[in-house]
Structure formats: structure tokens, C-alpha cells
Short mmCIF file of C-alpha atoms (C1' of nucleotides) in Angstrom, two decimals:
data_model
loop_
_atom_site.label_atom_id
_atom_site.label_comp_id
_atom_site.label_asym_id
_atom_site.label_seq_id
_atom_site.Cartn_x
_atom_site.Cartn_y
_atom_site.Cartn_z
CA MET Y 1 21.40 2.23 28.63
CA LYS Y 2 17.95 1.04 28.48
CA VAL Y 3 17.12 -2.04 26.76
CA ASP Y 4 13.45 -1.93 27.01
CA HIS Y 5 11.31 -4.04 25.01
CA LEU Y 6 9.76 -1.71 22.68
CA GLU Y 7 6.99 -3.82 21.57
CA ASP Y 8 3.68 -3.69 23.06
CA PRO Y 9 3.19 -7.10 24.53
CA ALA Y 10 -0.21 -7.13 23.05
CA ILE Y 11 1.31 -6.75 19.70
CA MET Y 12 3.98 -9.24 20.24
CA GLN Y 13 1.86 -12.25 20.41
CA TRP Y 14 3.25 -14.75 18.12
CA GLY Y 15 0.65 -17.29 18.74
CA THR Y 16 -2.03 -15.26 17.20
CA TYR Y 17 -0.58 -15.53 13.87
CA SER Y 18 -2.74 -17.75 11.90
CA ASN Y 19 -3.29 -17.07 8.33
CA PRO Y 20 -1.47 -14.31 6.65
CA LEU Y 21 -4.14 -14.06 4.10
CA LEU Y 22 -6.91 -13.65 6.53
CA THR Y 23 -6.02 -10.75 8.57
CA PRO Y 24 -8.79 -8.59 9.82
CA MET Y 25 -8.09 -6.14 7.20
CA HIS Y 26 -8.80 -8.58 4.55
CA GLN Y 27 -11.75 -9.92 6.28
CA GLY Y 28 -13.50 -6.67 6.16
CA ASN Y 29 -16.65 -6.67 4.22
CA PHE Y 30 -15.40 -6.24 0.80
CA ASN Y 31 -17.33 -5.21 -2.07
CA PHE Y 32 -15.35 -4.16 -4.95
CA ASN Y 33 -17.41 -1.32 -6.04
CA TYR Y 34 -15.92 1.24 -3.90
CA PRO Y 35 -14.27 3.94 -5.73
CA VAL Y 36 -11.04 4.80 -4.22
CA GLN Y 37 -11.11 8.14 -2.70
CA TYR Y 38 -8.15 10.12 -3.50
CA HIS Y 39 -7.51 13.21 -1.53
CA PRO Y 40 -4.17 14.44 -2.46
CA GLY Y 41 -4.27 17.27 -0.10
CA THR Y 42 -5.93 15.76 2.84
CA ALA Y 43 -3.54 16.53 5.55
CA SER Y 44 -5.17 14.25 7.96
CA THR Y 45 -4.62 11.44 5.66
CA TYR Y 46 -1.05 11.86 5.00
CA ASN Y 47 1.59 14.29 5.43
CA TYR Y 48 3.87 14.01 2.61
CA ASP Y 49 7.22 15.27 3.32
CA ARG Y 50 9.04 14.57 0.14
CA ASN Y 51 11.57 12.73 2.03
CA ALA Y 52 13.46 9.66 1.36
CA PHE Y 53 12.75 8.19 4.67
CA ASN Y 54 9.29 9.01 5.59
CA ASP Y 55 7.61 8.17 2.45
CA HIS Y 56 6.46 5.02 3.94
CA TYR Y 57 5.23 6.43 7.09
CA ASN Y 58 2.76 8.87 5.90
CA LEU Y 59 -0.05 6.77 5.00
CA ALA Y 60 -3.15 6.48 6.97
CA TYR Y 61 -4.85 3.44 5.88
CA GLN Y 62 -8.50 3.62 6.41
CA SER Y 63 -10.48 0.56 6.96
CA GLY Y 64 -8.48 -1.18 4.43
CA LEU Y 65 -10.69 0.08 1.75
CA SER Y 66 -9.10 3.11 0.43
CA ALA Y 67 -5.96 4.92 0.79
CA SER Y 68 -4.38 7.95 -0.39
CA CYS Y 69 -1.05 7.03 -1.48
CA PRO Y 70 1.88 9.23 -2.02
CA ARG Y 71 2.95 6.65 -4.41
CA SER Y 72 5.14 4.76 -2.18
CA LEU Y 73 2.77 3.32 0.18
CA ASN Y 74 5.02 0.84 1.61
CA ASN Y 75 4.80 -2.57 2.91
CA ASN Y 76 5.90 -1.11 6.08
CA SER Y 77 2.45 0.12 6.54
CA PHE Y 78 1.36 -3.40 6.74
CA ASP Y 79 4.53 -4.38 8.14
CA MET Y 80 5.28 -7.92 8.54
CA THR Y 81 8.06 -7.03 10.75
CA GLY Y 82 5.70 -5.80 13.33
CA LEU Y 83 8.01 -3.07 14.27
CA SER Y 84 6.33 0.04 13.20
CA HIS Y 85 2.94 -0.06 14.57
CA PRO Y 86 0.33 2.52 14.89
CA GLY Y 87 0.14 3.97 18.24
CA VAL Y 88 3.47 2.65 19.14
CA THR Y 89 5.47 5.74 19.44
CA VAL Y 90 8.71 4.00 19.39
CA SER Y 91 10.08 1.96 16.71
CA SER Y 92 12.76 -0.48 17.22
CA HIS Y 93 15.93 1.08 16.21
CA PRO Y 94 15.61 3.93 13.86
CA PRO Y 95 18.45 6.26 13.97
CA PRO Y 96 17.10 9.74 14.16
CA MET Y 97 18.44 10.48 10.80
CA TYR Y 98 16.29 7.97 9.25
CA GLN Y 99 13.11 9.56 10.23
CA ARG Y 100 12.61 13.01 9.26
CA GLY Y 101 8.97 13.58 9.43
CA PRO Y 102 6.80 12.66 12.30
CA GLN Y 103 5.57 9.23 12.06
CA GLN Y 104 1.93 9.05 11.45
CA PRO Y 105 -0.12 6.62 13.31
CA TYR Y 106 -2.12 4.37 11.19
CA GLU Y 107 -5.51 4.44 12.64
CA GLY Y 108 -7.06 1.62 10.84
CA MET Y 109 -4.10 -0.48 10.70
CA ASP Y 110 -4.01 -4.06 11.28
CA LEU Y 111 -2.03 -4.99 14.27
CA SER Y 112 -2.32 -8.64 13.97
CA GLN Y 113 0.00 -9.18 11.14
CA GLN Y 114 2.90 -10.60 12.86
CA SER Y 115 5.52 -12.48 11.23
CA PRO Y 116 5.54 -16.03 12.32
CA ASN Y 117 9.21 -15.98 12.13
CA ASN Y 118 10.71 -15.10 15.39
CA ASN Y 119 13.98 -14.55 13.86
CA LEU Y 120 12.87 -11.43 12.28
CA MET Y 121 11.96 -9.80 15.48
CA GLN Y 122 14.32 -11.09 17.94
CA LEU Y 123 16.63 -8.22 17.60
CA ASP Y 124 14.40 -5.54 18.78
CA HIS Y 125 15.68 -5.41 22.23
CA GLU Y 126 19.02 -4.63 20.90
CA TYR Y 127 18.07 -1.22 19.93
CA GLU Y 128 17.42 1.71 22.00
CA ASP Y 129 14.40 3.65 22.37
CA TYR Y 130 14.77 7.09 21.11
CA PRO Y 131 12.74 10.19 21.09
CA ARG Y 132 10.86 11.32 18.14
CA PRO Y 133 13.30 12.90 15.81
CA ILE Y 134 13.39 16.51 15.18
CA PRO Y 135 12.44 16.99 11.62
CA GLU Y 136 15.23 19.28 10.76
CA ASP Y 137 17.78 17.30 12.56
CA LEU Y 138 19.24 15.77 9.51
CA THR Y 139 22.82 16.00 10.32
CA ALA Y 140 22.94 14.54 13.73
CA TYR Y 141 23.15 11.03 12.67
CA SER Y 142 24.38 8.75 15.28
CA THR Y 143 24.26 5.13 14.77
CA PRO Y 144 21.84 3.33 16.90
CA TYR Y 145 24.42 0.75 17.49
CA ASP Y 146 26.70 2.06 20.04
CA SER Y 147 29.89 0.28 20.10
CA ASP Y 148 29.76 -0.41 23.77
CA ILE Y 149 26.73 -2.52 23.44
CA SER Y 150 28.88 -5.48 23.55
CA ARG Y 151 26.07 -7.79 23.87
CA ALA Y 152 28.25 -10.58 24.91
CA ALA Y 153 25.96 -12.55 27.04
CA THR Y 154 25.83 -10.59 30.17
CA PRO Y 155 23.70 -12.58 32.51
CA SER Y 156 23.50 -9.80 34.98
CA ASP Y 157 22.12 -7.53 32.42
CA GLY Y 158 18.67 -8.57 33.25
CA SER Y 159 17.51 -9.58 29.87
CA PRO Y 160 20.46 -10.69 27.91
CA LEU Y 161 18.62 -12.82 25.48
CA PRO Y 162 20.94 -11.88 22.74
CA LEU Y 163 19.78 -14.42 20.32
CA ARG Y 164 17.26 -17.05 20.52
CA ASP Y 165 17.83 -20.60 19.76
CA ASP Y 166 16.71 -20.26 16.22
CA ALA Y 167 19.16 -17.51 15.81
CA LEU Y 168 21.82 -20.04 15.38
CA ILE Y 169 20.41 -20.81 12.08
CA GLU Y 170 20.58 -17.26 11.15
CA LYS Y 171 24.26 -17.13 11.44
CA ASP Y 172 24.76 -19.53 8.69
CA GLN Y 173 22.65 -17.69 6.29
CA PRO Y 174 24.25 -16.06 3.35
CA TYR Y 175 25.08 -12.47 3.35
CA ALA Y 176 22.22 -11.44 1.20
CA GLN Y 177 19.87 -13.07 3.58
CA LEU Y 178 21.33 -11.43 6.57
CA ILE Y 179 21.28 -8.08 4.99
CA PHE Y 180 17.72 -8.69 4.11
CA ARG Y 181 16.93 -9.29 7.71
CA ALA Y 182 18.79 -6.31 8.86
CA LEU Y 183 16.99 -4.07 6.49
CA LYS Y 184 13.71 -5.65 7.06
CA ASP Y 185 13.83 -4.80 10.68
CA ALA Y 186 14.97 -1.33 10.02
CA PRO Y 187 12.64 1.58 9.75
CA ASN Y 188 11.69 2.01 6.21
CA HIS Y 189 13.80 -1.00 5.63
CA THR Y 190 16.60 1.36 5.16
CA MET Y 191 20.02 1.53 6.65
CA ILE Y 192 23.32 3.00 5.95
CA LEU Y 193 26.27 0.84 5.42
CA ARG Y 194 27.85 1.31 8.74
CA ASP Y 195 24.73 0.31 10.49
CA ILE Y 196 24.59 -2.77 8.46
CA TYR Y 197 28.06 -3.46 9.58
CA ASP Y 198 27.02 -3.00 13.12
CA TRP Y 199 24.04 -5.14 12.67
CA PHE Y 200 26.33 -7.84 11.50
CA ARG Y 201 28.61 -7.37 14.41
CA LYS Y 202 25.78 -7.77 16.74
CA ASN Y 203 23.73 -10.38 15.13
CA THR Y 204 26.03 -12.51 13.19
CA ASP Y 205 29.37 -14.02 13.59
CA LYS Y 206 30.61 -12.98 10.24
CA ALA Y 207 32.52 -10.17 11.74
CA ALA Y 208 33.92 -12.05 14.62
CA ALA Y 209 34.81 -15.02 12.56
CA SER Y 210 37.05 -13.11 10.31
CA ASP Y 211 39.90 -11.07 11.48
CA SER Y 212 40.07 -9.12 8.34
CA LYS Y 213 37.53 -6.92 6.80
CA GLY Y 214 36.51 -9.35 4.24
CA TRP Y 215 33.09 -9.54 5.67
CA GLN Y 216 32.56 -5.91 5.07
CA ASN Y 217 33.68 -6.37 1.58
CA SER Y 218 31.19 -9.11 1.22
CA ILE Y 219 28.44 -6.98 2.56
CA ARG Y 220 29.19 -4.28 0.13
CA HIS Y 221 29.48 -6.76 -2.60
CA ASN Y 222 26.08 -8.12 -1.84
CA LEU Y 223 24.51 -4.77 -1.50
CA SER Y 224 25.79 -3.87 -4.84
CA MET Y 225 25.07 -7.05 -6.57
CA ASN Y 226 21.78 -8.13 -5.22
CA GLY Y 227 18.71 -6.60 -6.65
CA ALA Y 228 16.93 -6.80 -3.38
CA PHE Y 229 18.82 -3.79 -2.21
CA GLU Y 230 18.60 -0.40 -3.63
CA LYS Y 231 20.26 2.79 -2.89
CA VAL Y 232 18.39 5.79 -1.83
CA ASP Y 233 19.86 9.13 -1.43
CA GLN Y 234 20.69 10.47 1.85
CA PRO Y 235 19.50 13.98 2.23
CA GLY Y 236 21.45 16.74 3.72
CA GLU Y 237 25.01 16.72 4.72
CA GLU Y 238 25.13 13.06 5.32
CA ALA Y 239 24.83 12.44 1.68
CA ARG Y 240 28.53 12.54 1.43
CA LYS Y 241 28.75 9.53 3.54
CA GLY Y 242 27.14 7.47 0.91
CA PHE Y 243 23.79 6.13 0.21
CA MET Y 244 21.30 4.44 2.29
CA TRP Y 245 20.35 0.97 1.43
CA ARG Y 246 16.83 -0.09 1.31
CA LEU Y 247 14.94 -3.17 0.49
CA THR Y 248 13.05 -2.92 -2.68
CA HIS Y 249 9.36 -3.39 -2.64
CA ASP Y 250 9.91 -6.45 -4.58
CA ALA Y 251 12.29 -7.82 -2.08
CA LEU Y 252 9.78 -7.27 0.61
CA ALA Y 253 7.18 -9.01 -1.35
CA ASN Y 254 9.23 -11.69 -2.92
CA GLY Y 255 12.17 -12.11 -0.71
CA VAL Y 256 15.77 -12.20 -1.56
CA LYS Y 257 17.05 -13.96 -4.49
CA SER Y 258 20.50 -15.00 -5.26
CA THR Y 259 23.17 -12.52 -5.75
CA THR Y 260 24.11 -13.29 -9.24
CA ARG Y 261 23.56 -10.12 -10.98
CA TYR Y 262 26.68 -9.42 -12.80
CA ARG Y 263 28.40 -12.61 -12.31
CA SER Y 264 29.72 -13.93 -15.46
CA LYS Y 265 27.61 -16.63 -16.82
CA GLN Y 266 30.30 -18.59 -18.41
CA PRO Y 267 33.29 -18.07 -16.23
CA ASN Y 268 36.22 -18.84 -18.38
CA LYS Y 269 35.01 -22.10 -19.54
CA ARG Y 270 38.15 -23.23 -21.04
CA GLY Y 271 41.47 -21.84 -20.61
CA HIS Y 272 40.86 -21.63 -16.94
CA ARG Y 273 43.22 -18.84 -16.41
CA THR Y 274 44.74 -20.43 -13.44
CA GLY Y 275 47.16 -17.72 -12.69
CA LEU Y 276 45.80 -14.72 -11.03
CA TYR Y 277 44.77 -12.17 -13.53
CA PRO Y 278 47.75 -11.98 -15.79
CA GLN Y 279 45.53 -11.09 -18.65
CA ARG Y 280 42.74 -10.10 -16.46
CA GLN Y 281 40.57 -7.32 -17.44
CA LEU Y 282 40.84 -4.68 -14.88
CA ALA Y 283 38.37 -5.60 -12.28
CA GLY Y 284 36.32 -2.81 -10.95
CA ALA Y 285 37.46 -0.42 -13.53
CA MET Y 286 33.95 0.79 -13.63
CA GLY Y 287 33.35 0.73 -10.00
CA GLY Y 288 33.15 3.44 -7.54
CA ARG Y 289 30.66 5.83 -6.42
CA SER Y 290 30.81 7.60 -9.65
CA ALA Y 291 27.81 5.59 -10.51
CA LYS Y 292 25.96 8.08 -8.52
CA LYS Y 293 26.02 10.64 -11.18
CA GLN Y 294 27.64 9.14 -14.14
CA LEU Y 295 25.85 6.19 -15.42
CA ARG Y 296 28.58 4.36 -17.02
CA HIS Y 297 28.21 1.66 -19.49
CA LYS Y 298 24.66 0.93 -18.94
CA ALA Y 299 24.43 -0.95 -22.11
CA ARG Y 300 26.48 -3.79 -20.98
CA MET Y 301 24.35 -4.24 -18.00
CA HIS Y 302 21.31 -4.99 -19.94
CA ASP Y 303 22.38 -8.48 -20.39
CA ALA Y 304 22.52 -8.77 -16.73
CA TYR Y 305 19.09 -7.36 -16.42
CA ARG Y 306 17.74 -9.95 -18.63
CA SER Y 307 19.53 -12.71 -16.94
CA ASP Y 308 18.69 -11.63 -13.49
CA PRO Y 309 15.02 -11.76 -12.80
CA TYR Y 310 15.54 -9.85 -9.70
CA GLN Y 311 17.13 -6.86 -10.99
CA SER Y 312 15.79 -3.43 -11.14
CA PRO Y 313 16.49 -1.59 -14.27
CA SER Y 314 18.68 1.10 -12.99
CA ARG Y 315 20.66 -0.33 -10.25
CA SER Y 316 23.53 1.94 -10.63
CA MET Y 317 21.37 4.87 -10.16
CA PRO Y 318 20.25 5.81 -6.76
CA THR Y 319 16.64 5.06 -6.60
CA PRO Y 320 14.57 7.97 -5.63
CA ALA Y 321 12.84 7.35 -2.44
CA THR Y 322 9.62 7.05 -4.19
CA PHE Y 323 8.77 6.66 -7.74
CA ASP Y 324 9.71 9.33 -10.01
CA SER Y 325 6.59 9.78 -11.99
CA ALA Y 326 8.37 9.71 -15.26
CA PHE Y 327 10.19 6.68 -14.18
CA ASN Y 328 7.02 5.16 -13.05
CA SER Y 329 5.16 5.69 -16.20
CA GLU Y 330 8.00 4.73 -18.33
CA MET Y 331 8.71 1.56 -16.56
CA SER Y 332 5.84 0.66 -14.45
CA MET Y 333 7.47 -2.52 -13.41
CA TYR Y 334 10.24 -0.73 -11.92
CA SER Y 335 11.48 -3.58 -9.97
CA GLY Y 336 11.05 -7.19 -9.68
CA SER Y 337 9.89 -8.11 -13.05
CA PRO Y 338 11.99 -10.35 -15.11
CA SER Y 339 10.96 -8.98 -18.40
CA TYR Y 340 12.03 -5.55 -17.83
CA TYR Y 341 11.57 -2.67 -19.89
CA SER Y 342 15.15 -2.30 -20.65
CA PRO Y 343 15.95 1.23 -21.36
CA SER Y 344 18.55 1.80 -23.91
CA SER Y 345 21.78 3.28 -22.90
CA SER Y 346 20.74 6.65 -24.03
CA GLU Y 347 17.54 6.33 -22.15
CA VAL Y 348 19.25 5.42 -19.04
CA ASP Y 349 21.64 8.16 -19.44
CA ALA Y 350 18.81 10.49 -20.02
CA MET Y 351 17.32 9.51 -16.75
CA GLU Y 352 19.36 11.88 -14.89
CA TYR Y 353 19.57 11.56 -11.29
CA GLN Y 354 17.38 13.96 -9.48
CA PRO Y 355 18.00 14.16 -5.83
CA ASP Y 356 14.74 15.85 -5.29
CA ALA Y 357 12.58 13.64 -7.29
CA TYR Y 358 10.56 12.66 -4.35
CA GLY Y 359 7.54 14.56 -5.26
CA PRO Y 360 4.15 13.20 -4.68
CA VAL Y 361 2.78 11.18 -7.41
CA THR Y 362 -0.46 12.04 -8.91
CA ASP Y 363 -1.79 8.60 -8.98
CA SER Y 364 -3.54 7.01 -6.19
CA CYS Y 365 -2.68 3.54 -5.35
CA ILE Y 366 -3.90 0.88 -3.11
CA PRO Y 367 -2.20 -2.21 -2.02
CA GLN Y 368 -3.07 -5.23 -3.89
CA GLN Y 369 -3.80 -6.99 -0.75
CA ALA Y 370 -6.92 -4.97 -0.55
CA PHE Y 371 -8.11 -7.04 -3.40
CA HIS Y 372 -7.70 -10.24 -1.66
CA GLY Y 373 -10.46 -12.47 -2.66
CA LEU Y 374 -11.15 -10.78 -5.86
CA PRO Y 375 -10.90 -13.17 -8.71
CA ASN Y 376 -7.79 -12.72 -10.62
CA SER Y 377 -9.69 -12.16 -13.75
CA SER Y 378 -11.43 -9.25 -12.21
CA ILE Y 379 -8.25 -7.66 -11.24
CA SER Y 380 -6.44 -8.28 -14.39
CA SER Y 381 -9.34 -7.11 -16.41
CA SER Y 382 -9.67 -3.96 -14.54
CA PRO Y 383 -9.01 -1.10 -16.79
CA LEU Y 384 -7.24 0.60 -14.03
CA ALA Y 385 -4.98 -1.89 -12.61
CA ALA Y 386 -1.36 -1.55 -13.26
CA TYR Y 387 0.40 -3.91 -11.05
CA ASN Y 388 3.36 -2.48 -9.52
CA ASP Y 389 5.26 -4.47 -7.06
CA GLY Y 390 2.52 -4.84 -4.62
CA TYR Y 391 0.40 -1.95 -5.49
CA ILE Y 392 -2.21 -1.13 -7.90
CA GLN Y 393 -1.80 2.15 -9.44
CA LEU Y 394 -4.90 4.07 -10.04
CA PRO Y 395 -5.45 7.01 -12.22
CA SER Y 396 -5.90 10.31 -10.66
CA ASP Y 397 -9.48 10.57 -11.59
CA PRO Y 398 -11.36 9.41 -8.55
CA ALA Y 399 -14.58 9.17 -10.42
CA VAL Y 400 -13.57 6.12 -12.29
CA PRO Y 401 -14.85 3.06 -10.56
CA LEU Y 402 -12.44 0.36 -9.93
CA PHE Y 403 -14.44 -2.68 -10.57
CA THR Y 404 -17.92 -3.56 -11.30
CA SER Y 405 -19.81 -6.10 -9.39
CA SER Y 406 -20.17 -8.56 -12.10
CA PRO Y 407 -17.46 -9.47 -14.46
CA ALA Y 408 -19.82 -8.87 -17.27
CA ASP Y 409 -20.06 -5.29 -16.34
CA THR Y 410 -16.43 -4.90 -16.35
CA PRO Y 411 -15.57 -2.55 -19.08
CA SER Y 412 -13.36 -4.14 -21.55
CA PRO Y 413 -9.80 -3.18 -21.25
CA SER Y 414 -9.45 -0.04 -23.09
CA ALA Y 415 -6.57 1.08 -25.08
CA SER Y 416 -5.76 3.46 -22.35
CA GLU Y 417 -5.16 0.68 -20.03
CA PRO Y 418 -1.90 1.36 -18.40
CA ARG Y 419 -0.33 -1.91 -18.97
CA THR Y 420 3.22 -2.40 -18.42
CA PRO Y 421 5.23 -2.44 -21.56
CA ASP Y 422 5.84 -6.08 -21.39
CA SER Y 423 2.82 -7.34 -19.65
CA GLN Y 424 1.05 -7.89 -22.86
CA GLY Y 425 3.15 -10.54 -24.32
CA SER Y 426 5.71 -12.01 -22.13
CA GLY Y 427 5.79 -9.86 -19.12
CA TRP Y 428 5.50 -10.91 -15.61
CA ASP Y 429 3.14 -9.44 -13.22
CA ASP Y 430 3.64 -10.25 -9.69
CA ASN Y 431 0.42 -9.82 -7.98
CA PHE Y 432 0.76 -10.30 -4.36
CA TYR Y 433 -1.90 -10.95 -1.91
CA GLY Y 434 -1.98 -11.33 1.72
CA ASN Y 435 0.42 -9.76 4.03
CA MET Y 436 2.72 -8.51 1.50
CA GLY Y 437 6.18 -9.56 2.16
CA GLY Y 438 5.39 -11.51 5.19
CA ILE Y 439 6.69 -14.92 5.66
CA GLY Y 440 4.30 -17.18 4.04
CA SER Y 441 2.81 -14.57 1.87
CA ILE Y 442 1.70 -15.80 -1.39
CA GLY Y 443 1.69 -14.14 -4.69
CA PHE Y 444 0.48 -15.03 -8.03
CA ASP Y 445 2.67 -14.72 -10.95
CA TYR Y 446 1.14 -13.64 -14.08
CA TYR Y 447 2.76 -14.32 -17.27
CA GLY Y 448 1.27 -12.63 -20.20
CA GLY Y 449 -1.95 -12.32 -18.36
CA SER Y 450 -2.28 -15.90 -17.41
CA ASP Y 451 -2.15 -16.96 -13.90
CA ILE Y 452 0.37 -19.66 -13.95
CA GLY Y 453 2.12 -19.84 -10.75
CA ILE Y 454 2.42 -19.09 -7.15
CA SER Y 455 5.28 -17.69 -5.32
CA ALA Y 456 5.83 -17.88 -1.69
CA ILE Y 457 8.31 -16.73 0.77
CA ASN Y 458 9.91 -19.25 2.91
CA GLN Y 459 11.13 -18.89 6.38
CA ASP Y 460 14.41 -17.59 5.30
CA GLY Y 461 12.95 -14.81 3.34
CA PHE Y 462 13.99 -16.35 0.15
CA ALA Y 463 11.46 -16.37 -2.50
CA THR Y 464 10.52 -19.61 -3.98
CA ASP Y 465 9.73 -19.01 -7.51
CA PRO Y 466 8.61 -22.14 -9.24
CA LEU Y 467 8.85 -20.44 -12.53
CA ASP Y 468 12.06 -18.77 -12.14
CA GLU Y 469 13.29 -18.44 -15.58
CA GLY Y 470 16.92 -18.97 -15.43
CA GLU Y 471 17.51 -18.06 -19.00
"C1'" DC O 1 26.27 -25.93 -13.45
"C1'" DT O 2 24.57 -22.57 -9.54
"C1'" DA O 3 25.06 -20.12 -5.37
"C1'" DT O 4 28.01 -18.17 -2.42
"C1'" DG O 5 32.15 -16.34 -0.27
"C1'" DT O 6 36.20 -13.97 -0.83
"C1'" DA O 7 39.75 -11.06 -2.71
"C1'" DA O 8 40.86 -7.30 -5.06
"C1'" DA O 9 41.12 -3.46 -8.55
"C1'" DC O 10 39.38 0.68 -9.07
"C1'" DA O 11 36.69 5.16 -8.96
"C1'" DA O 12 34.93 8.78 -6.59
"C1'" DC O 13 34.33 10.76 -2.60
"C1'" DG G 1 40.14 5.74 4.48
"C1'" DT G 2 35.25 4.81 2.97
"C1'" DT G 3 31.77 3.55 -0.18
"C1'" DG G 4 30.28 1.38 -4.22
"C1'" DT G 5 30.97 -1.28 -8.57
"C1'" DT G 6 32.78 -4.78 -10.91
"C1'" DT G 7 35.62 -8.80 -12.19
"C1'" DA G 8 37.66 -12.91 -10.91
"C1'" DC G 9 38.62 -17.18 -8.47
"C1'" DA G 10 37.41 -20.86 -5.25
"C1'" DT G 11 34.46 -24.07 -3.44
"C1'" DA G 12 30.43 -26.50 -1.85
"C1'" DG G 13 26.59 -28.84 -3.43
#
DNA sequence: CTATGTAAACAAC
DNA sequence: GTTGTTTACATAG
């Protein structure tokens, strides 16, 4: 087994990390008059494969000024993990299944955005190099974590270096955090459950510490309960095995928040039901993978949506790999916004699950980080901007200019402004700048159009939200 | 109280 | 048996 270091040493220079907000990409001469060129069919720009797993790989980002975006231009393109770099033909540990389409190099990509957090990258050597996947090889999934990689410190191995010193901290992190890390390092930030298990076996002591399988239960529990993780469908035969789990855009941008989604707010205040569920409502009566196709009891979840500022509206539904356009237009803040557009039960039920809803989206979008330096007012007053977890959605019409040079020239927000349903009054708009999702990235929280706060991501990947409304 | 871990019931593979 | 959802209890802080 080869345990090469996959990273280009030139890329892996931690010391060069300086300011996440001042990466070369952002330092480019910006004028905000450029109309975004949208070439839906430009093959050289992207190669959209309608696939759950490559939707993030197909973007060629050009000079940081414009991008064609198959809607789900992902943070991975600007990855803070540093794992999927242009020109680097290997990524750290993608199981072949995960990558269906060929990975496009990002010509103009910024290589300097390295996470300052060594923890996030220390695991790379654990994974094997692997050849570029055959596109149609969807069924031959083999976990990248071979069981025999007992990485028990084998000094003779050459480069054992299982975990660095700071890794010790990692072990004490909560499950949600660890899962976050696992996914963050994964290609597309997506993994299947078993690989998450394996990641835990390798990189944490949760597994070893417990003789039982409680830790797996906990992982599943967290995956289910924490809004940072979303399910995406697994194409092909493997779909039977379950979903893949992916970090939401919002999680990438904002970090993980607590796993409190459905937890009862007032747990049996009085009457403490000491005895184990004598009168207990059947726990998990609604559980199961049936959620995949039958959206049960959505209504009762809406309370949870409101109470959990981290929740995406349709957690029980597998999230299409990229935005379903209807979904997108209906709820443009599809994740991460506290004031959600809460679809009614019937609406949710109407949102039938479409396994093939990965179609390209008509809108062009550019990452908000491209607007670094632009006054907030300019952005928010743009008639085009619809903030969407790290991206600015643009209408299909490429002729419409984005911004004018002077604020005075800015056309007043028209009625056609695609605002989010709740951004007018009480909605949140998370408008992230900088290296989206990177440690230390900063975002501005808009509340009803007013810039009132700043969020940041701490070293642990947890978002610090000074305005976290706890209800 | 909140955040988290843990156990477990349960449903649908 | 596995995966995913949900409820419930315990406990640390």
C-alpha cells in the first residue's frame, strides 16, 4: 500500500496562509461593472454531468471574475480544505464511486487558500491514491478505508504520523464536529455512512473507546439530527445502500452548529418520568428510511425548523445534489437561514422526490466572495443579488449588468428583485466573504437588510453566531 | 437551561 | 443486519 503524500508540497505550505480575505483571487483588480458571462453550453467551461457527486467539480473559475455555474458551484472549488486542487490529479481519498465525471482542473484557481488549521488536513496521508475513476463505474464502490490499514503507530512504516499533536484535541470533539471534519476532507464533502464509520475508526477514539456500537448510533443520530449534514442520493445500484451524506453549503460557510434539531425543548419539565418509558410515546415510530419517499408528518417538524436556525427545510428529503430549480426559486434560502420559508405540509409533500433532479440550473451564479470589497449596500441593493448560501444567483440574462460603478447609478430594486421570501422583513441573509467556509472566514449577517453582525468560524469549525436567535 | 452522548424503538430497506 | 428518524434519558457545564 502506498501512503504517498498526495499534496503538492508547494500547495501544502501552511505558513503562507495569511489573510483569508485577501487571497490573490480577491486581490484581483476588481471593478464591479463586469457583466457576468454566462455560457451555459461552453464545454470548456464546465462539463455538467448531472451527477450528485461531480456537481462541484465542474466549474472552471476564470480569473475570479466570472463563472458559469451549474448552480452548485461549490465551496470545494475554493476549497479551504486544500484537497482538491487544480492540476493535482489526485485527491485525497475519494472512493471511485464518489467521482463520476472527470474532475476538471480549475485553471484560474487560487491555490493559496489553505486552511490554517492543520487538523483539517492531517489525514490526507491516510488515504490512498487512486486512479481517475471510470465514469460509468458506479457500482464498484470500495471504501477507501481498507480495514487492514491499522494505522496503529507503525514506526517502521516510514511515515506513520498518524495524528499530529493537535489531533489529540480532535478526539474530544463532539460527534457533529468530527463528522464535519470527515466530510470536509472528503471529495465533494460527501461520504457514505460506512466511510464515516471508518473515518472515525481511524481518526478518533470513539470507536475504540466503546466496545459496543453506540458510537455508530451516535454518528447516525448526528447525521440525522444536525442540519449541517444532508443526504444526497446515491446513483446507481449503490442507492440501496443508503444515502450519501454531505455537508451543506451552509455548513461549509458557517460551520457546524449544535445538534438540537428535534430535541424536545421542554423535556418533561415536571413529572420527570423517571421510569423508562412506561408511558413513553413510541420513539422512532416515524423513523426509518421511509423518509426517503414518504415525507411523513412534515408539519410537526416545522416547529423544529423555526427553533433550529441551522436547519434546512426539508431534511427528511434527500437533497438533490444541486438545487432543484423549483426548489430554488421557491425557497431561495434553501439552507442555513433561520427564518425559513416553511413550506406547509402539503407543500412539502408536493415536493416529491426526484432522483434525477440534478439538471443544470438556468441561472448563473457567482460566489459572493467575488464581491469582496464591495460595499454591502451595493450588494444588497443590486437588483440581481439573491443571496444563497454563499452564492449570488444571477438571472439568466447575461445582458443585465450586475452593478454600476456608483451607488447612485444603481437601479433601484425593482419589484422583480428576487428576494427571498423572508428577506424583506425578518429574514436572514448570510453573506459570506472571503474564503468561504475556511477557518477564519467571516460573513456578514443581514437581518432584514441591515448589516448587523458578523459571523466567524472558529478553529473547531463551529460557527460563532453572535446573533444566534435561540427562540 | 443548553449541548451532548447514549440508548433504543421503529421503519424501510 | 443496515440505514435513517425520532424520542427519551442522563449528565456535564
